[in-house]
Coordinates of C-alpha atoms in Angstrom, one line a residue:
Chain U
X1 CA 8.6 19.7 2.4
X2 CA 5.3 17.7 2.9
X3 CA 4.1 20.1 5.4
X4 CA 3.1 17.7 8.3
X5 CA 4.4 19.1 11.3
X6 CA 5.4 17.1 14.6
X7 CA 6.7 18.1 17.9
X8 CA 8.6 17.5 20.0
X9 CA 10.9 15.6 17.7
X10 CA 12.8 13.9 20.4
X11 CA 11.7 13.0 23.9
X12 CA 13.6 11.4 26.7
X13 CA 11.3 10.3 29.4
X14 CA 11.8 8.0 32.6
X15 CA 9.7 5.0 32.9
X16 CA 6.2 5.7 34.2
X17 CA 6.1 9.1 33.1
X18 CA 3.6 10.4 30.5
X19 CA 4.3 11.9 27.2
X20 CA 2.3 13.8 24.6
X21 CA 3.2 14.2 20.7
X22 CA 1.6 16.9 18.7
X23 CA 1.0 16.6 14.9
X24 CA -0.1 19.5 12.5
X25 CA -1.4 18.0 9.3
X26 CA -1.2 19.5 5.8
X27 CA -3.6 22.2 5.7
X28 CA -7.2 21.2 4.7
X29 CA -6.1 17.2 4.8
X30 CA -9.2 15.7 6.4
X31 CA -7.4 12.4 7.4
X32 CA -4.6 12.3 10.0
X33 CA -2.9 9.0 10.9
X34 CA -0.5 7.8 13.6
X35 CA 2.2 5.1 13.1
X36 CA 4.9 3.6 15.3
X37 CA 8.2 2.6 13.6
X38 CA 10.9 0.7 15.7
X39 CA 14.4 0.4 14.3
X40 CA 14.6 -2.1 11.4
X41 CA 10.9 -2.4 10.9
X42 CA 8.1 -0.7 8.8
X43 CA 5.7 1.7 10.1
X44 CA 3.0 0.2 12.3
X45 CA -0.6 1.6 12.0
X46 CA -1.7 2.7 15.5
X47 CA -5.0 4.8 14.6
X48 CA -6.7 7.2 12.1
X49 CA -9.1 10.0 12.2
X50 CA -11.5 11.7 9.5
X51 CA -11.8 15.0 10.7
X52 CA -12.6 14.7 14.3
X53 CA -14.0 11.1 14.3
X54 CA -11.3 8.4 15.3
X55 CA -12.5 5.7 12.6
X56 CA -10.2 2.9 13.7
X57 CA -7.6 2.0 16.6
X58 CA -5.3 -0.8 16.1
X59 CA -5.1 -3.6 18.7
X60 CA -1.3 -2.4 19.3
X61 CA -2.8 0.7 20.7
X62 CA -3.1 -0.3 24.4
X63 CA -5.1 1.6 26.8
X64 CA -2.3 3.5 27.9
X65 CA -2.4 5.3 24.5
X66 CA -4.9 7.8 23.5
X67 CA -5.1 10.0 20.6
X68 CA -7.5 12.9 19.9
X69 CA -8.4 15.5 17.0
X70 CA -10.7 17.6 19.0
X71 CA -11.4 20.3 16.2
X72 CA -10.3 18.1 13.2
X73 CA -7.0 20.0 12.8
X74 CA -4.0 19.1 14.9
X75 CA -3.8 15.9 16.8
X76 CA -2.0 14.6 20.1
X77 CA -1.0 11.3 20.9
X78 CA -0.5 10.5 24.6
X79 CA 1.2 7.9 26.2
X80 CA 0.5 7.2 30.0
X81 CA 2.8 5.1 32.0
X82 CA 5.5 4.8 29.7
X83 CA 7.4 1.4 29.5
X84 CA 10.9 0.8 27.8
X85 CA 9.1 -1.1 25.1
X86 CA 7.5 2.2 24.0
X87 CA 10.6 3.6 22.7
X88 CA 10.0 4.3 18.9
X89 CA 9.7 6.8 16.3
X90 CA 6.0 8.0 16.5
X91 CA 5.0 9.2 12.9
X92 CA 2.1 11.2 11.8
X93 CA 0.8 11.5 8.4
X94 CA -2.2 13.1 6.6
X95 CA -4.1 12.8 3.3
X96 CA -7.3 14.3 1.7
X97 CA -9.7 12.6 -0.5
X98 CA -9.7 15.6 -2.7
X99 CA -7.1 16.6 -5.3
X100 CA -4.2 14.3 -4.3
X101 CA -6.6 11.5 -4.1
X102 CA -5.0 8.8 -1.8
X103 CA -1.7 10.1 -1.2
X104 CA -0.5 10.0 2.3
X105 CA 2.4 12.2 3.7
X106 CA 4.4 11.7 6.5
X107 CA 5.8 14.0 9.2
X108 CA 9.5 13.9 10.4
X109 CA 8.3 11.7 13.3
X110 CA 8.8 11.9 16.9
X111 CA 11.5 10.0 18.8
X112 CA 10.9 8.6 21.9
X113 CA 13.4 7.1 24.3
X114 CA 12.0 5.8 27.6
X115 CA 14.9 5.0 30.0
Chain C
X1 CA -6.5 -8.2 8.0
X2 CA -4.1 -7.2 5.5
X3 CA -0.8 -8.4 5.5
X4 CA 2.1 -7.2 3.1
X5 CA 5.2 -9.4 2.5
X6 CA 8.3 -7.9 1.2
X7 CA 11.4 -9.3 -0.5
X8 CA 14.4 -9.2 -0.3
X9 CA 15.1 -7.9 3.1
X10 CA 18.4 -6.5 1.6
X11 CA 19.8 -5.8 -2.0
X12 CA 23.2 -4.8 -3.0
X13 CA 23.9 -3.6 -6.6
X14 CA 26.5 -1.9 -8.5
X15 CA 25.8 1.7 -9.7
X16 CA 24.1 1.5 -13.0
X17 CA 22.7 -1.9 -12.4
X18 CA 18.6 -2.5 -12.0
X19 CA 16.9 -3.3 -8.7
X20 CA 13.8 -5.1 -8.4
X21 CA 11.8 -5.4 -4.9
X22 CA 8.8 -7.3 -4.5
X23 CA 5.8 -7.3 -2.5
X24 CA 2.7 -9.5 -2.0
X25 CA -0.5 -8.7 -0.3
X26 CA -3.4 -10.8 1.2
X27 CA -6.4 -8.5 0.9
X28 CA -8.1 -8.6 -2.5
X29 CA -10.1 -5.5 -1.7
X30 CA -6.6 -3.3 -1.5
X31 CA -6.8 -0.7 -4.4
X32 CA -3.8 1.6 -3.7
X33 CA 0.0 0.5 -3.6
X34 CA 2.5 3.1 -2.8
X35 CA 6.3 2.6 -2.5
X36 CA 8.2 5.0 -0.1
X37 CA 11.9 5.5 0.5
X38 CA 13.3 6.3 3.9
X39 CA 16.9 7.5 4.7
X40 CA 18.1 6.8 8.2
X41 CA 16.5 8.9 10.7
X42 CA 14.3 10.4 8.2
X43 CA 10.4 10.1 7.3
X44 CA 9.3 7.9 4.7
X45 CA 9.0 9.7 1.5
X46 CA 6.5 8.7 -1.2
X47 CA 8.6 7.8 -4.6
X48 CA 5.8 6.4 -6.6
X49 CA 2.3 4.9 -6.3
X50 CA -0.2 2.7 -8.3
X51 CA -4.0 2.2 -8.0
X52 CA -5.9 -1.1 -9.0
X53 CA -7.0 0.3 -12.1
X54 CA -3.7 0.3 -13.8
X55 CA -0.8 -2.5 -14.4
X56 CA 2.1 -0.4 -14.5
X57 CA 3.3 3.2 -13.8
X58 CA 6.6 4.9 -14.6
X59 CA 8.4 7.8 -13.3
X60 CA 11.8 8.6 -15.1
X61 CA 14.1 5.6 -13.5
X62 CA 11.3 4.2 -11.2
X63 CA 8.5 1.9 -12.3
X64 CA 5.7 -0.2 -10.5
X65 CA 3.8 -3.0 -11.6
X66 CA 0.7 -4.4 -10.1
X67 CA -0.5 -8.1 -10.9
X68 CA -4.2 -8.1 -9.3
X69 CA -4.6 -11.6 -9.8
X70 CA -1.6 -12.7 -8.1
X71 CA -1.9 -9.9 -5.5
X72 CA 1.6 -8.8 -6.3
X73 CA 3.3 -5.5 -7.0
X74 CA 7.0 -4.7 -7.8
X75 CA 9.2 -1.7 -7.6
X76 CA 11.9 -1.6 -10.4
X77 CA 14.6 1.2 -10.1
X78 CA 17.0 1.2 -13.4
X79 CA 20.5 2.7 -13.5
X80 CA 21.0 3.0 -9.9
X81 CA 22.8 5.6 -8.4
X82 CA 24.5 5.8 -5.0
X83 CA 21.9 8.2 -3.8
X84 CA 19.3 5.6 -4.3
X85 CA 20.9 3.9 -1.1
X86 CA 18.1 3.9 1.4
X87 CA 15.4 1.6 3.0
X88 CA 12.4 1.2 0.7
X89 CA 8.7 -0.3 2.0
X90 CA 6.0 -1.1 0.1
X91 CA 2.4 -0.9 1.2
X92 CA -1.1 -1.6 0.4
X93 CA -4.3 0.3 1.6
X94 CA -8.0 -0.1 0.7
X95 CA -9.3 3.5 0.1
X96 CA -6.6 4.9 2.4
X97 CA -8.2 3.6 5.3
X98 CA -4.8 3.1 6.5
X99 CA -1.7 1.7 5.1
X100 CA -0.1 -1.4 5.9
X101 CA 3.6 -1.7 5.3
X102 CA 5.8 -4.5 4.3
X103 CA 8.9 -5.0 6.1
X104 CA 11.3 -3.0 4.2
X105 CA 14.2 -3.5 1.7
X106 CA 17.5 -2.3 2.3
X107 CA 19.0 -1.3 -1.1
X108 CA 22.8 -0.4 -1.0
X109 CA 24.1 1.1 -4.4
X110 CA 28.0 0.7 -4.6
X111 CA 29.8 3.0 -6.8

């Protein structure tokens, strides 16, 4: 077990509703990443944090998406006014610039289905 | 920005044969190249990685080679087993600012 925890694991929501996913990274990992993966595709980068600072956001992250990491530990990804195209697996990952160097570990993902 | 291309998209081999998956990247500043294995409905799991200061790395049946000049890296799996069947993703990164993934290779190993 890599230790990155995500919840909920599965979420079914109606179009137009808001959803929030939570990610708890491996303890003491200062970098946290969000990716989105649809069936048959590779993970697509959305955003990442170093401690509490959001360092980069992909242009894939529309204004309906917001991510936070208020205390530099867990992070939340909120999707407002969900659309059917938002249906995907949302993956969180973490890394440390310390002993493991660049190794990035993924969580089990949060599956979103928008109906 | 970085772009990673991966080939082939599907690969079928007989148990015991070798499998090779190839990736190319566009950003010459990329210096970290991991490979992930993903089984259906599960998380990507790191199987091997290589940094730009080495040309080859091996871990039991798995090896990765890197050609920085050609901006090309490959995954080699020898003595394949049915449990190697999965989707494999290559990725490239510059100082782990973010990983850019390839499109994946579905490997099927037939007994």
